[in-house]
Coordinates of C-alpha atoms and ligand atoms in Angstrom, one line a residue:
M18 CA -28.7 0.2 -3.3
I19 CA -28.7 2.0 -6.8
G20 CA -27.4 5.5 -6.9
M21 CA -29.1 8.0 -9.2
G22 CA -26.3 7.8 -11.6
D23 CA -26.9 4.2 -12.1
F24 CA -30.6 4.7 -12.3
F25 CA -30.9 4.0 -16.0
M26 CA -28.7 1.1 -15.9
T27 CA -31.2 -0.9 -14.0
E28 CA -33.4 -3.3 -15.9
K29 CA -36.1 -0.7 -15.9
R30 CA -34.6 1.1 -18.8
K31 CA -35.8 -1.6 -21.3
R32 CA -39.4 -0.7 -20.3
Y33 CA -39.1 2.7 -22.2
R34 CA -40.5 3.3 -25.4
A35 CA -40.0 6.3 -27.7
L36 CA -41.7 7.6 -30.7
I37 CA -39.6 9.7 -33.1
V38 CA -41.4 11.7 -35.4
D39 CA -39.3 13.4 -38.1
D40 CA -39.9 13.7 -41.9
S41 CA -36.2 13.3 -42.4
A42 CA -35.1 9.7 -42.5
M43 CA -31.5 10.8 -41.6
N44 CA -32.6 12.8 -38.5
R45 CA -34.7 9.9 -37.3
E46 CA -31.7 7.6 -37.9
I47 CA -29.4 9.9 -35.8
L48 CA -31.8 10.0 -32.9
K49 CA -32.3 6.3 -33.1
E50 CA -28.6 5.6 -33.0
I51 CA -28.3 7.8 -29.8
L52 CA -31.3 6.3 -28.0
K53 CA -31.4 2.8 -29.1
D54 CA -29.4 1.4 -26.2
D55 CA -31.7 2.7 -23.7
M56 CA -35.2 2.6 -25.4
E57 CA -37.3 0.7 -27.9
I58 CA -37.8 3.0 -30.8
F59 CA -40.8 3.6 -32.9
E60 CA -40.8 5.9 -35.8
A61 CA -43.2 8.1 -37.7
C62 CA -42.2 9.9 -41.0
G63 CA -44.8 12.7 -40.6
G64 CA -47.6 14.1 -38.6
E65 CA -50.3 12.0 -39.8
E66 CA -48.6 8.8 -39.3
A67 CA -47.6 10.1 -35.8
M68 CA -51.2 10.7 -35.0
N69 CA -52.2 7.2 -36.3
M70 CA -49.5 5.6 -34.2
L71 CA -50.6 7.7 -31.2
M72 CA -54.2 6.4 -31.6
D73 CA -52.9 2.9 -31.7
R74 CA -50.3 2.8 -29.0
F75 CA -50.4 5.9 -26.9
Q76 CA -50.7 3.8 -23.9
Q77 CA -47.4 1.9 -24.5
L78 CA -45.2 5.0 -25.2
D79 CA -43.1 6.9 -22.7
V80 CA -41.8 9.8 -24.7
V81 CA -42.3 11.5 -28.0
L82 CA -39.5 13.3 -29.9
L83 CA -41.3 15.6 -32.1
D84 CA -39.9 17.5 -35.0
L85 CA -41.8 20.7 -35.3
M86 CA -41.3 21.7 -39.0
M87 CA -42.7 18.9 -41.3
P88 CA -44.4 19.1 -44.6
G89 CA -48.1 18.3 -44.4
V90 CA -49.3 17.9 -40.7
N91 CA -46.5 19.6 -38.8
G92 CA -45.3 19.2 -35.1
F93 CA -47.5 21.9 -33.7
E94 CA -50.5 20.2 -35.3
V95 CA -49.6 16.8 -33.8
L96 CA -49.2 18.8 -30.4
E97 CA -52.6 20.3 -30.8
F98 CA -54.1 16.8 -31.6
M99 CA -52.4 15.2 -28.4
R100 CA -53.5 18.0 -26.3
G101 CA -57.2 17.8 -27.5
K102 CA -56.9 14.2 -26.5
H103 CA -55.3 14.8 -23.1
M104 CA -52.4 12.8 -24.2
T105 CA -50.0 15.4 -23.1
D106 CA -51.0 14.9 -19.7
Y107 CA -49.7 11.5 -19.6
L108 CA -47.0 11.3 -22.4
P109 CA -44.1 13.8 -22.4
V110 CA -43.4 15.5 -25.8
I111 CA -39.9 16.8 -26.4
A112 CA -40.1 19.3 -29.4
I113 CA -37.2 19.5 -31.7
S114 CA -36.4 22.2 -34.3
V115 CA -33.7 24.0 -35.9
D116 CA -35.8 27.2 -35.5
D117 CA -35.2 28.2 -32.0
K118 CA -36.8 31.6 -32.2
E119 CA -38.7 32.5 -29.1
P120 CA -42.3 32.5 -30.4
N121 CA -41.8 29.0 -31.7
I122 CA -40.5 27.6 -28.4
E123 CA -43.3 29.5 -26.8
R124 CA -45.9 27.9 -28.9
A125 CA -44.6 24.5 -28.5
F126 CA -44.7 24.8 -24.7
D127 CA -48.2 26.4 -24.9
L128 CA -49.3 23.4 -26.7
G129 CA -48.0 21.0 -24.2
A130 CA -44.5 20.1 -25.0
I131 CA -42.4 19.5 -21.9
D132 CA -39.0 20.3 -23.4
F133 CA -37.5 22.0 -26.4
I134 CA -34.3 21.0 -28.0
A135 CA -32.8 23.0 -30.8
R136 CA -30.9 21.3 -33.5
P137 CA -28.0 20.7 -34.0
Y138 CA -27.6 19.0 -30.6
S139 CA -24.9 17.1 -28.8
E140 CA -25.6 13.4 -28.3
R141 CA -24.8 13.3 -24.5
T142 CA -27.2 16.2 -24.0
I143 CA -30.0 14.8 -25.9
L144 CA -29.8 11.4 -24.3
R145 CA -29.7 12.8 -20.7
R146 CA -32.5 15.1 -21.3
V147 CA -34.7 12.3 -22.9
L148 CA -34.0 9.9 -20.0
T149 CA -34.5 12.6 -17.4
T150 CA -37.9 13.6 -18.8
V151 CA -39.0 10.0 -18.9
S152 CA -38.1 9.2 -15.4
L153 CA -39.6 12.4 -14.0
F154 CA -42.6 11.7 -15.9
S155 CA -43.1 8.1 -14.7
K156 CA -42.7 9.4 -11.2
Q157 CA -45.4 12.0 -11.5
K158 CA -47.5 9.4 -13.1
T159 CA -47.4 7.4 -10.0
L160 CA -48.5 10.3 -8.1
V161 CA -51.3 11.0 -10.3
A162 CA -52.3 7.4 -10.0
E163 CA -53.0 7.5 -6.4
I164 CA -55.3 10.4 -7.1
D165 CA -57.2 9.0 -10.1
R166 CA -56.5 5.4 -10.8
Q167 CA -58.9 5.4 -13.6
Y168 CA -57.0 7.7 -15.9
L169 CA -53.6 6.4 -15.1
V170 CA -51.5 5.4 -18.1
G171 CA -48.8 3.2 -16.4
D172 CA -51.4 0.9 -14.8
P173 CA -54.3 1.4 -17.1
K174 CA -57.9 0.0 -16.3
V175 CA -60.3 2.1 -18.3
D176 CA -60.1 3.8 -21.6
R177 CA -60.7 7.5 -21.1
L178 CA -62.7 8.1 -24.3
T179 CA -65.2 5.0 -24.1
G180 CA -65.1 4.2 -20.4
V181 CA -64.4 0.5 -21.4
D182 CA -61.8 -1.7 -19.6
L183 CA -58.4 -1.7 -21.2
K184 CA -56.9 -4.8 -22.8
Q185 CA -55.0 -6.2 -19.9
T186 CA -57.8 -5.8 -17.4
F187 CA -60.1 -7.4 -19.9
F188 CA -58.0 -10.4 -20.5
N189 CA -57.5 -10.9 -16.7
N190 CA -61.2 -10.8 -16.0
V191 CA -62.1 -12.9 -19.1
Y192 CA -60.2 -15.6 -17.4
S193 CA -62.2 -15.5 -14.1
L194 CA -65.5 -15.0 -16.1
L195 CA -64.7 -18.2 -18.0
R196 CA -64.1 -20.1 -14.7
R197 CA -67.4 -18.8 -13.3
N198 CA -69.5 -19.7 -16.3
E199 CA -68.5 -23.1 -17.2
D200 CA -71.9 -24.3 -18.2
V201 CA -72.5 -21.5 -20.7
E202 CA -71.5 -21.5 -24.3
L203 CA -69.5 -18.1 -24.8
M204 CA -68.3 -16.4 -27.9
M205 CA -65.5 -13.8 -28.2
V206 CA -66.3 -11.1 -30.5
A207 CA -63.6 -8.8 -32.2
A208 CA -65.4 -5.6 -33.2
D209 CA -64.1 -2.7 -35.2
I210 CA -65.1 -0.1 -37.8
A211 CA -64.3 -0.5 -41.4
N212 CA -61.8 1.9 -42.7
F213 CA -61.8 3.9 -39.4
K214 CA -58.5 5.6 -40.0
L215 CA -59.8 6.9 -43.2
Y216 CA -62.9 8.1 -41.3
N217 CA -60.7 10.2 -39.0
N218 CA -59.1 11.5 -42.2
Y219 CA -62.4 12.2 -43.9
Y220 CA -64.5 13.6 -41.2
G221 CA -62.0 14.6 -38.4
W222 CA -60.7 13.2 -35.2
E223 CA -63.6 14.7 -33.2
K224 CA -66.4 12.9 -35.2
G225 CA -64.2 9.8 -35.1
D226 CA -64.2 10.0 -31.3
C227 CA -68.0 10.2 -31.2
Y228 CA -68.3 7.3 -33.3
L229 CA -66.1 5.3 -31.2
Q230 CA -68.1 6.4 -28.1
E231 CA -71.4 5.5 -29.6
Y232 CA -69.9 2.2 -30.8
A233 CA -68.7 1.3 -27.2
K234 CA -72.1 2.2 -25.8
K235 CA -73.8 -0.2 -28.2
L236 CA -71.5 -3.0 -27.0
K237 CA -71.9 -2.2 -23.5
G238 CA -75.7 -2.3 -24.1
I239 CA -75.4 -5.8 -25.4
A240 CA -73.2 -6.8 -22.4
Q241 CA -75.5 -5.4 -19.9
Q242 CA -78.7 -6.9 -21.5
F243 CA -77.4 -10.4 -21.8
G244 CA -74.6 -10.7 -19.3
G245 CA -71.2 -10.1 -21.1
Y246 CA -68.1 -8.0 -20.8
V247 CA -66.5 -5.4 -23.2
G248 CA -62.8 -4.5 -23.6
Y249 CA -61.0 -1.8 -25.4
M250 CA -58.2 -3.2 -27.3
G251 CA -56.8 0.2 -28.7
G252 CA -57.5 2.1 -31.9
D253 CA -61.1 1.3 -33.1
D254 CA -60.9 -2.3 -31.7
F255 CA -63.1 -3.6 -29.2
A256 CA -63.7 -7.2 -27.7
L257 CA -67.0 -8.5 -26.4
L258 CA -67.5 -11.6 -24.5
V259 CA -71.1 -12.9 -24.4
P260 CA -73.0 -15.9 -24.3
H261 CA -73.4 -17.7 -27.9
T262 CA -77.0 -17.3 -28.5
P263 CA -79.0 -16.8 -31.7
A264 CA -80.7 -13.7 -30.2
I265 CA -77.2 -12.0 -29.7
L266 CA -76.0 -13.0 -33.2
E267 CA -79.0 -11.5 -34.6
I268 CA -78.3 -8.2 -32.8
I269 CA -74.7 -8.1 -34.0
R270 CA -75.8 -8.9 -37.6
N271 CA -78.3 -6.0 -37.4
L272 CA -75.6 -3.7 -36.2
A273 CA -73.3 -4.6 -39.0
E274 CA -76.0 -4.5 -41.7
D275 CA -77.7 -1.3 -40.7
G276 CA -75.3 1.4 -40.2
S277 CA -78.1 3.9 -39.7
R278 CA -78.6 2.7 -36.2
F279 CA -75.4 4.8 -35.5
E280 CA -75.8 8.5 -35.6
F281 CA -72.1 8.9 -36.7
Y282 CA -72.2 6.2 -39.3
Q283 CA -71.1 7.1 -42.7
P284 CA -71.4 4.7 -45.7
G285 CA -68.2 2.8 -46.2
F286 CA -67.5 2.9 -42.4
A287 CA -69.7 0.1 -41.2
P288 CA -69.3 -1.9 -37.9
K289 CA -67.7 -5.2 -38.4
F290 CA -67.4 -8.2 -36.3
G291 CA -65.3 -11.4 -36.2
I292 CA -66.7 -14.1 -33.9
Y293 CA -64.8 -17.0 -32.3
V294 CA -67.3 -19.5 -30.5
I295 CA -65.1 -20.5 -27.7
E296 CA -64.2 -24.1 -27.2
R297 CA -63.4 -25.0 -23.7
G298 CA -59.8 -25.9 -23.5
M299 CA -56.5 -24.4 -22.5
E300 CA -56.5 -21.4 -24.7
S301 CA -55.8 -17.9 -23.2
A302 CA -58.2 -15.0 -23.5
Q303 CA -55.6 -13.5 -25.9
T304 CA -55.8 -16.5 -28.1
M305 CA -59.6 -16.3 -28.2
Y306 CA -59.4 -12.8 -29.1
D307 CA -56.9 -13.4 -31.8
R308 CA -59.1 -16.0 -33.4
A309 CA -61.9 -13.6 -33.5
E310 CA -59.8 -11.0 -35.0
R311 CA -58.6 -13.3 -37.6
A312 CA -62.1 -13.8 -38.7
L313 CA -62.6 -10.2 -38.7
Y314 CA -59.7 -9.6 -40.9
K315 CA -61.3 -12.1 -43.4
I316 CA -63.9 -9.6 -44.2
K317 CA -61.9 -6.4 -43.7
N318 CA -62.1 -5.3 -47.3
D319 CA -65.3 -6.9 -48.1
Y320 CA -68.0 -4.3 -47.7
T321 CA -70.7 -6.8 -48.3
R322 CA -70.0 -8.6 -45.3
G323 CA -70.2 -7.4 -41.7
V324 CA -70.0 -10.5 -39.7
C325 CA -67.6 -13.6 -39.9
I326 CA -67.5 -16.5 -37.8
Y327 CA -64.0 -18.0 -37.2
E328 CA -63.7 -21.4 -38.8
Q329 CA -60.3 -23.2 -39.1
E330 CA -57.0 -21.4 -39.5
M331 CA -57.9 -18.3 -41.3
S332 CA -54.8 -16.8 -42.5
A333 CA -53.8 -13.2 -42.3
M334 CA -53.5 -11.1 -45.4
G335 CA -51.7 -7.9 -46.1
G336 CA -52.4 -5.1 -48.5
D337 CA -51.8 -1.4 -48.2
E338 CA -54.5 0.5 -50.0
F339 CA -54.6 3.0 -47.1
Q340 CA -52.4 5.7 -48.6
M341 CA -53.9 5.3 -52.1
L342 CA -57.5 5.8 -50.9
I343 CA -56.3 8.9 -49.0
D344 CA -54.8 10.0 -52.3
I345 CA -57.9 9.3 -54.2
R346 CA -59.9 11.3 -51.6
R347 CA -57.6 14.3 -52.0
G348 CA -58.0 13.8 -55.9
E349 CA -61.6 13.9 -55.6
Q350 CA -61.6 17.1 -53.6
N351 CA -59.0 18.5 -56.0
R352 CA -61.3 17.8 -59.1
E353 CA -58.6 15.4 -60.6
F354 CA -61.1 13.0 -62.0
E355 CA -62.5 13.5 -65.4
F356 CA -63.9 11.3 -68.1
F357 CA -62.9 10.3 -71.7
V358 CA -65.2 9.2 -74.2
Q359 CA -64.6 6.2 -76.5
P360 CA -66.9 6.1 -79.6
I361 CA -69.1 3.3 -80.4
C362 CA -69.8 2.7 -84.0
D363 CA -72.3 1.0 -86.3
L364 CA -70.5 -1.9 -87.8
S365 CA -72.2 -1.6 -91.3
T366 CA -71.9 2.1 -91.7
G367 CA -69.0 3.0 -89.5
E368 CA -71.2 6.0 -88.0
V369 CA -70.5 7.0 -84.4
V370 CA -73.9 6.0 -82.6
G371 CA -72.8 6.3 -79.1
G372 CA -69.9 6.7 -76.6
E373 CA -68.7 5.2 -73.3
A374 CA -67.5 7.5 -70.5
L375 CA -64.3 6.2 -69.0
V376 CA -62.8 7.7 -65.9
R377 CA -59.3 9.3 -66.1
W378 CA -57.4 10.5 -63.0
I379 CA -55.3 13.6 -63.8
H380 CA -53.0 13.2 -60.8
K381 CA -51.3 16.2 -59.7
D382 CA -47.9 14.5 -59.6
K383 CA -48.3 11.4 -61.6
G384 CA -50.2 12.9 -64.6
L385 CA -52.8 10.6 -66.4
V386 CA -53.7 7.5 -64.4
V387 CA -55.7 4.8 -66.2
P388 CA -58.6 3.0 -64.5
G389 CA -56.7 -0.2 -64.1
A390 CA -54.4 1.4 -61.6
F391 CA -57.1 2.4 -59.0
V392 CA -60.5 1.3 -59.9
P393 CA -60.0 -2.4 -58.7
S394 CA -59.0 -1.2 -55.4
L395 CA -61.9 1.3 -55.2
E396 CA -64.3 -1.4 -56.2
R397 CA -62.9 -3.9 -53.6
T398 CA -63.3 -1.2 -50.8
G399 CA -66.5 0.1 -52.2
F400 CA -65.2 3.6 -52.4
I401 CA -65.7 3.6 -56.2
S402 CA -69.1 5.2 -55.6
G403 CA -67.5 8.6 -54.8
V404 CA -65.8 8.6 -58.1
D405 CA -68.6 7.2 -60.0
V406 CA -71.0 9.8 -58.8
I407 CA -68.7 12.6 -59.8
I408 CA -68.3 11.1 -63.3
W409 CA -72.0 10.7 -63.9
G410 CA -72.4 14.3 -62.8
Q411 CA -69.6 15.5 -65.2
V412 CA -71.2 13.5 -68.1
C413 CA -74.7 15.0 -67.5
Q414 CA -73.2 18.4 -67.2
W415 CA -71.3 18.1 -70.5
M416 CA -74.3 16.8 -72.4
R417 CA -76.3 19.8 -71.2
Q418 CA -73.7 22.1 -72.2
Q419 CA -73.5 20.6 -75.7
L420 CA -77.2 20.6 -76.1
D421 CA -77.3 24.3 -75.1
A422 CA -74.7 25.0 -77.8
G423 CA -76.9 23.4 -80.3
A424 CA -74.5 20.5 -80.8
P425 CA -75.5 16.9 -81.9
M426 CA -75.6 14.3 -79.0
V427 CA -75.7 10.5 -78.9
P428 CA -76.4 8.3 -76.0
I429 CA -73.4 8.2 -73.7
S430 CA -72.9 5.2 -71.3
V431 CA -71.4 5.3 -67.8
N432 CA -70.1 2.5 -65.8
V433 CA -72.0 1.4 -62.7
S434 CA -70.0 -0.8 -60.3
K435 CA -71.4 -3.5 -58.0
A436 CA -70.5 -1.2 -55.0
D437 CA -72.8 1.4 -56.4
I438 CA -75.8 -1.0 -56.4
Y439 CA -75.1 -1.9 -52.8
M440 CA -74.4 1.6 -51.4
L441 CA -76.4 4.1 -53.6
D442 CA -79.8 4.4 -54.9
V443 CA -78.5 4.4 -58.4
T444 CA -81.8 5.2 -60.1
G445 CA -82.3 7.9 -57.6
V446 CA -79.0 9.6 -58.0
L447 CA -79.5 9.5 -61.9
D448 CA -83.0 10.7 -61.7
G449 CA -81.6 13.8 -59.6
L450 CA -79.1 14.5 -62.4
M451 CA -81.7 14.2 -65.0
E452 CA -83.7 16.8 -63.2
Q453 CA -80.9 19.1 -62.5
Y454 CA -79.6 19.2 -66.0
Q455 CA -83.0 18.7 -67.8
L456 CA -82.0 15.8 -69.8
D457 CA -83.9 13.0 -71.6
R458 CA -83.2 9.6 -69.9
K459 CA -82.8 8.0 -73.3
L460 CA -79.4 10.0 -73.6
L461 CA -78.0 8.1 -70.6
A462 CA -76.9 4.5 -70.4
V463 CA -75.6 2.5 -67.6
E464 CA -73.2 -0.2 -68.1
I465 CA -73.2 -2.9 -65.4
S466 CA -70.5 -5.6 -65.6
E467 CA -71.6 -9.2 -66.2
E468 CA -69.3 -10.2 -63.2
V469 CA -71.5 -8.3 -60.9
Y470 CA -74.1 -11.0 -61.7
D471 CA -72.0 -13.4 -59.7
G472 CA -72.7 -11.8 -56.5
D473 CA -76.2 -10.9 -55.3
A474 CA -78.0 -11.6 -58.7
E475 CA -81.4 -10.7 -57.3
R476 CA -80.4 -7.3 -56.2
L477 CA -78.7 -6.6 -59.6
A478 CA -81.7 -7.7 -61.4
R479 CA -84.0 -5.6 -59.4
E480 CA -81.9 -2.4 -59.9
M481 CA -81.5 -3.1 -63.6
T482 CA -85.3 -3.5 -63.9
K483 CA -85.7 -0.3 -62.1
L484 CA -83.3 1.7 -64.3
H485 CA -84.7 0.2 -67.4
R486 CA -88.3 1.0 -66.4
S487 CA -87.3 4.5 -65.5
G488 CA -86.3 5.0 -69.2
Y489 CA -82.5 4.6 -69.0
R490 CA -80.7 2.3 -71.5
V491 CA -79.2 -0.6 -69.6
Y492 CA -76.1 -2.4 -71.0
L493 CA -74.6 -5.7 -69.7
D494 CA -70.9 -4.9 -69.8
D495 CA -67.9 -7.4 -70.2
Y496 CA -70.3 -10.3 -71.4
G497 CA -68.4 -13.5 -71.8
K498 CA -65.2 -12.3 -69.9
G499 CA -64.5 -15.1 -67.5
R500 CA -67.6 -17.3 -67.1
F501 CA -70.6 -16.1 -69.3
N502 CA -74.0 -16.7 -68.1
L503 CA -76.9 -17.3 -70.5
L504 CA -79.4 -16.9 -67.8
S505 CA -78.3 -13.3 -67.1
M506 CA -79.5 -12.4 -70.7
K507 CA -82.7 -14.3 -70.3
D508 CA -83.6 -12.8 -66.8
L509 CA -82.5 -9.2 -67.1
E510 CA -84.1 -6.2 -68.7
I511 CA -81.4 -5.0 -70.9
D512 CA -80.9 -3.0 -74.0
Q513 CA -77.5 -4.0 -75.0
L514 CA -75.0 -6.7 -74.6
K515 CA -71.4 -5.7 -74.6
L516 CA -69.3 -8.7 -75.7
D517 CA -66.0 -9.0 -74.4
M518 CA -63.4 -9.5 -77.3
G519 CA -62.0 -12.4 -75.4
F520 CA -65.2 -14.1 -75.8
L521 CA -64.9 -13.9 -79.6
E522 CA -61.3 -14.9 -79.7
L523 CA -62.5 -18.3 -78.6
E524 CA -63.2 -19.0 -82.3
A525 CA -59.9 -17.5 -83.6
E526 CA -58.8 -21.1 -84.1
G527 CA -61.5 -21.4 -86.7
V528 CA -63.2 -24.4 -84.9
D529 CA -66.6 -24.5 -85.8
L530 CA -68.0 -25.4 -82.5
A531 CA -66.4 -22.5 -80.8
V532 CA -67.8 -19.9 -83.4
S533 CA -71.1 -21.3 -82.7
I534 CA -71.2 -20.0 -79.2
P535 CA -70.9 -16.3 -79.9
E536 CA -73.1 -16.8 -83.0
F537 CA -75.7 -18.4 -80.8
V538 CA -75.4 -15.6 -78.2
I539 CA -75.9 -12.9 -80.8
R540 CA -78.8 -14.6 -82.5
L541 CA -80.4 -15.1 -79.1
A542 CA -79.8 -11.4 -78.2
K543 CA -81.5 -10.3 -81.5
K544 CA -84.4 -12.4 -80.8
R545 CA -85.0 -10.5 -77.6
G546 CA -84.6 -7.2 -79.1
I547 CA -81.1 -6.7 -77.5
T548 CA -78.5 -4.9 -79.3
T549 CA -74.9 -6.4 -79.5
V550 CA -71.8 -4.4 -79.4
A551 CA -68.2 -6.0 -79.6
E552 CA -65.7 -4.4 -77.4
G553 CA -62.0 -4.3 -77.8
V554 CA -61.9 -4.6 -81.5
E555 CA -58.3 -4.1 -82.7
N556 CA -57.8 -5.4 -86.3
T557 CA -59.6 -6.2 -89.5
D558 CA -59.8 -9.8 -88.8
Q559 CA -62.0 -9.3 -85.9
V560 CA -64.2 -6.8 -87.9
D561 CA -64.6 -9.5 -90.6
L562 CA -65.7 -12.0 -88.0
L563 CA -68.0 -9.7 -86.4
Q564 CA -69.6 -8.9 -89.6
K565 CA -70.1 -12.7 -90.3
L566 CA -71.7 -13.0 -86.9
D567 CA -74.0 -10.2 -87.6
C568 CA -73.0 -8.1 -84.6
D569 CA -74.5 -4.6 -84.5
L570 CA -72.1 -2.3 -83.0
V571 CA -68.2 -2.0 -82.4
Q572 CA -66.0 -0.2 -79.9
G573 CA -62.2 -0.6 -80.0
Y574 CA -58.9 0.7 -80.9
H575 CA -59.3 -0.2 -84.5
F576 CA -62.0 2.5 -84.8
Y577 CA -61.2 5.1 -82.0
R578 CA -59.4 5.2 -78.8
P579 CA -61.0 6.9 -75.7
M580 CA -60.6 10.6 -76.2
P581 CA -61.2 13.9 -74.2
A582 CA -64.9 14.9 -74.2
K583 CA -64.3 18.0 -76.3
D584 CA -62.6 15.8 -79.2
F585 CA -65.6 13.5 -79.0
A586 CA -67.9 16.4 -79.4
K587 CA -66.0 17.7 -82.5
L588 CA -66.1 14.2 -83.9
I589 CA -69.8 13.7 -83.7
S590 CA -70.3 17.4 -85.0
S591 CA -68.1 16.7 -88.0
E592 CA -70.0 13.6 -88.7
N593 CA -73.2 15.4 -88.7
Ligands
C2E3 P1 -64.9 -1.4 -69.5 O1 -66.0 -0.7 -68.9 O2 -65.1 -2.6 -70.1 O3 -64.3 -0.3 -70.6 C1 -63.7 -0.7 -71.7 C2 -62.1 -0.5 -71.6 O4 -61.5 -1.3 -72.7 C3 -61.6 0.8 -71.4 O5 -60.5 0.7 -70.6 C4 -61.2 1.0 -72.9 O6 -60.2 1.9 -73.1 C5 -60.6 -0.3 -73.2 N1 -60.5 -0.6 -74.7 C6 -61.4 -0.1 -75.6 N2 -61.1 -0.5 -76.9 C7 -60.0 -1.3 -76.8 C8 -59.1 -2.1 -77.5 O7 -59.3 -2.1 -78.9 N3 -58.1 -2.9 -77.0 C9 -57.9 -2.7 -75.7 N4 -56.9 -3.5 -75.3 N5 -58.7 -2.1 -74.9 C10 -59.7 -1.4 -75.3 P2 -60.2 1.7 -69.4 O8 -60.7 3.2 -69.8 O9 -58.8 1.6 -69.1 O10 -61.2 1.2 -68.2 C11 -61.0 -0.1 -67.8 C12 -62.2 -0.5 -67.0 O11 -62.2 0.3 -65.8 C13 -63.4 -0.3 -67.6 O12 -63.7 -1.5 -68.4 C14 -64.3 -0.2 -66.4 O13 -64.7 -1.6 -65.9 C15 -63.5 0.6 -65.5 N6 -64.1 1.9 -65.6 C16 -63.5 2.9 -66.4 N7 -64.3 4.0 -66.0 C17 -65.0 3.8 -65.1 C18 -65.9 4.6 -64.2 O14 -66.1 5.7 -64.5 N8 -66.5 3.9 -63.2 C19 -66.3 2.6 -63.0 N9 -67.1 2.1 -61.9 N10 -65.5 1.8 -63.7 C20 -64.7 2.5 -64.7
MG4 MG1 -67.9 -0.2 -69.5
MG5 MG1 -66.4 -3.3 -71.0

């Protein structure tokens, strides 16, 4: 017989898991030191991280030790969040603070904290209080369980929010389902929502919950219609076991490709599916799900793909763009993005005949950040569109101001990413700006990178034609960087070819054959009425070469670096 005093010495103690939330690493360390023999410890260094962790592993935790005073999302807000999700009904929260004034304590209790500990505290006291809380709570949980098994945390069956069976139940049932359907080919689908954590951050947890509920409903619909079974794996992850048939694959593809089937869908937050076609063998349900999830992982950061079927060993990849994407979003709202203009000159006269708008991030802490540091990430995830639309708008507004002031203006080009072509109606957005600022389309050029042509060439060609026929100038950017493609020049309706300087360096060796390629390209362009501009011109050797090749325009440090718009305005005024 084990006495109360020995209660925590039983093997049960290892089951307990605590989440320590504190912005101070030292405070977390101290608590960890005190508790680590009796508990498995998880840590969050702020309110936001805590909320994310709670979303993911609320079910697994036994207690939360929550610092109330934290920068950003503070402890009260975490409590509010937990209470809103009824988490405080099942998971005890011990609030900790140096500030032990009565209203503070009151507020914490009102929000659902079960205990309050003032700092500094004695080691023994805190250990006893944490352990007592946990054991009392787990007893209470058993009582609750008898009343309402569905909502029980210790022995979970169904997710409260979505009404879908929880992981363990799901896995158990999959096993018997497989045994009962031995003659049907089945597939395990891992389903989630792209960038869902960011969704919560952008649109709020409440909307996020709605999206999850809607998502679960769609999956349950498929399961009901075709005979299948849905499980909730935590966070925004679901599993779906269904027959492997073309009809179901089609439905899944449609869900992934057309977000508008969801009321709470937002661009960039599309449904994603990884599929494992089950080979009968000895694998566990968990392994099947793992494989489906690995397929899902493969397309995680690829906004052009919504469904992926598991093939061989698909390796897991890392990458932490999460924080930066949140920071960029903050920067957008804080108006930290602006554009510089780099002049484009006529090679024979040196006159400034145009400019390219290039984004700059004036970060509140880091100062000026160049595109190389954030554009690739934004392009990969597709979130570049947000920034691009901001820049296009700023450029148009600025041109209008210049024209109103009677200043001279030259065509300005803006960069258009592959993601923009996929996610926006680029022509429509620009038309809106032309209307808003009463501008002539001839003043705006769009630069689309040649690299985009590697993807969905048809879609690109269609958009370029549309832009061109609407009256915008269309430039093919970075031509010759990496692989260059003569077809693109032949097929596309473009006004200007922007040659990458690397392309011209080919011939720096002076080999005739090498020179002949850019020479040929420039000649071909001229024949088709396409202007050529060399980018990244840094020295007189390059200028000489370009003159020999009969290139029309130049852009590069040798002439001008990118500059703030107001400097560019001065430059063209003085030239005038
Ligand atoms: P890009 O469109 O090819 O722009 C030309 C880049 O070359 C600019 O870099 C420019 O500053 C740089 N450059 C110009 N002359 C020289 C030179 O003589 N030597 C060297 N070494 N570099 C030169 P930046 O501003 O850092 O932009 C880099 C890339 O980021 C751009 O390449 C473009 O792909 C992307 N980007 C910039 N602004 C935007 C934007 O608003 N939207 C999108 N989607 N992408 C942007
Ligand atoms: Mg460009
Ligand atoms: Mg370029």
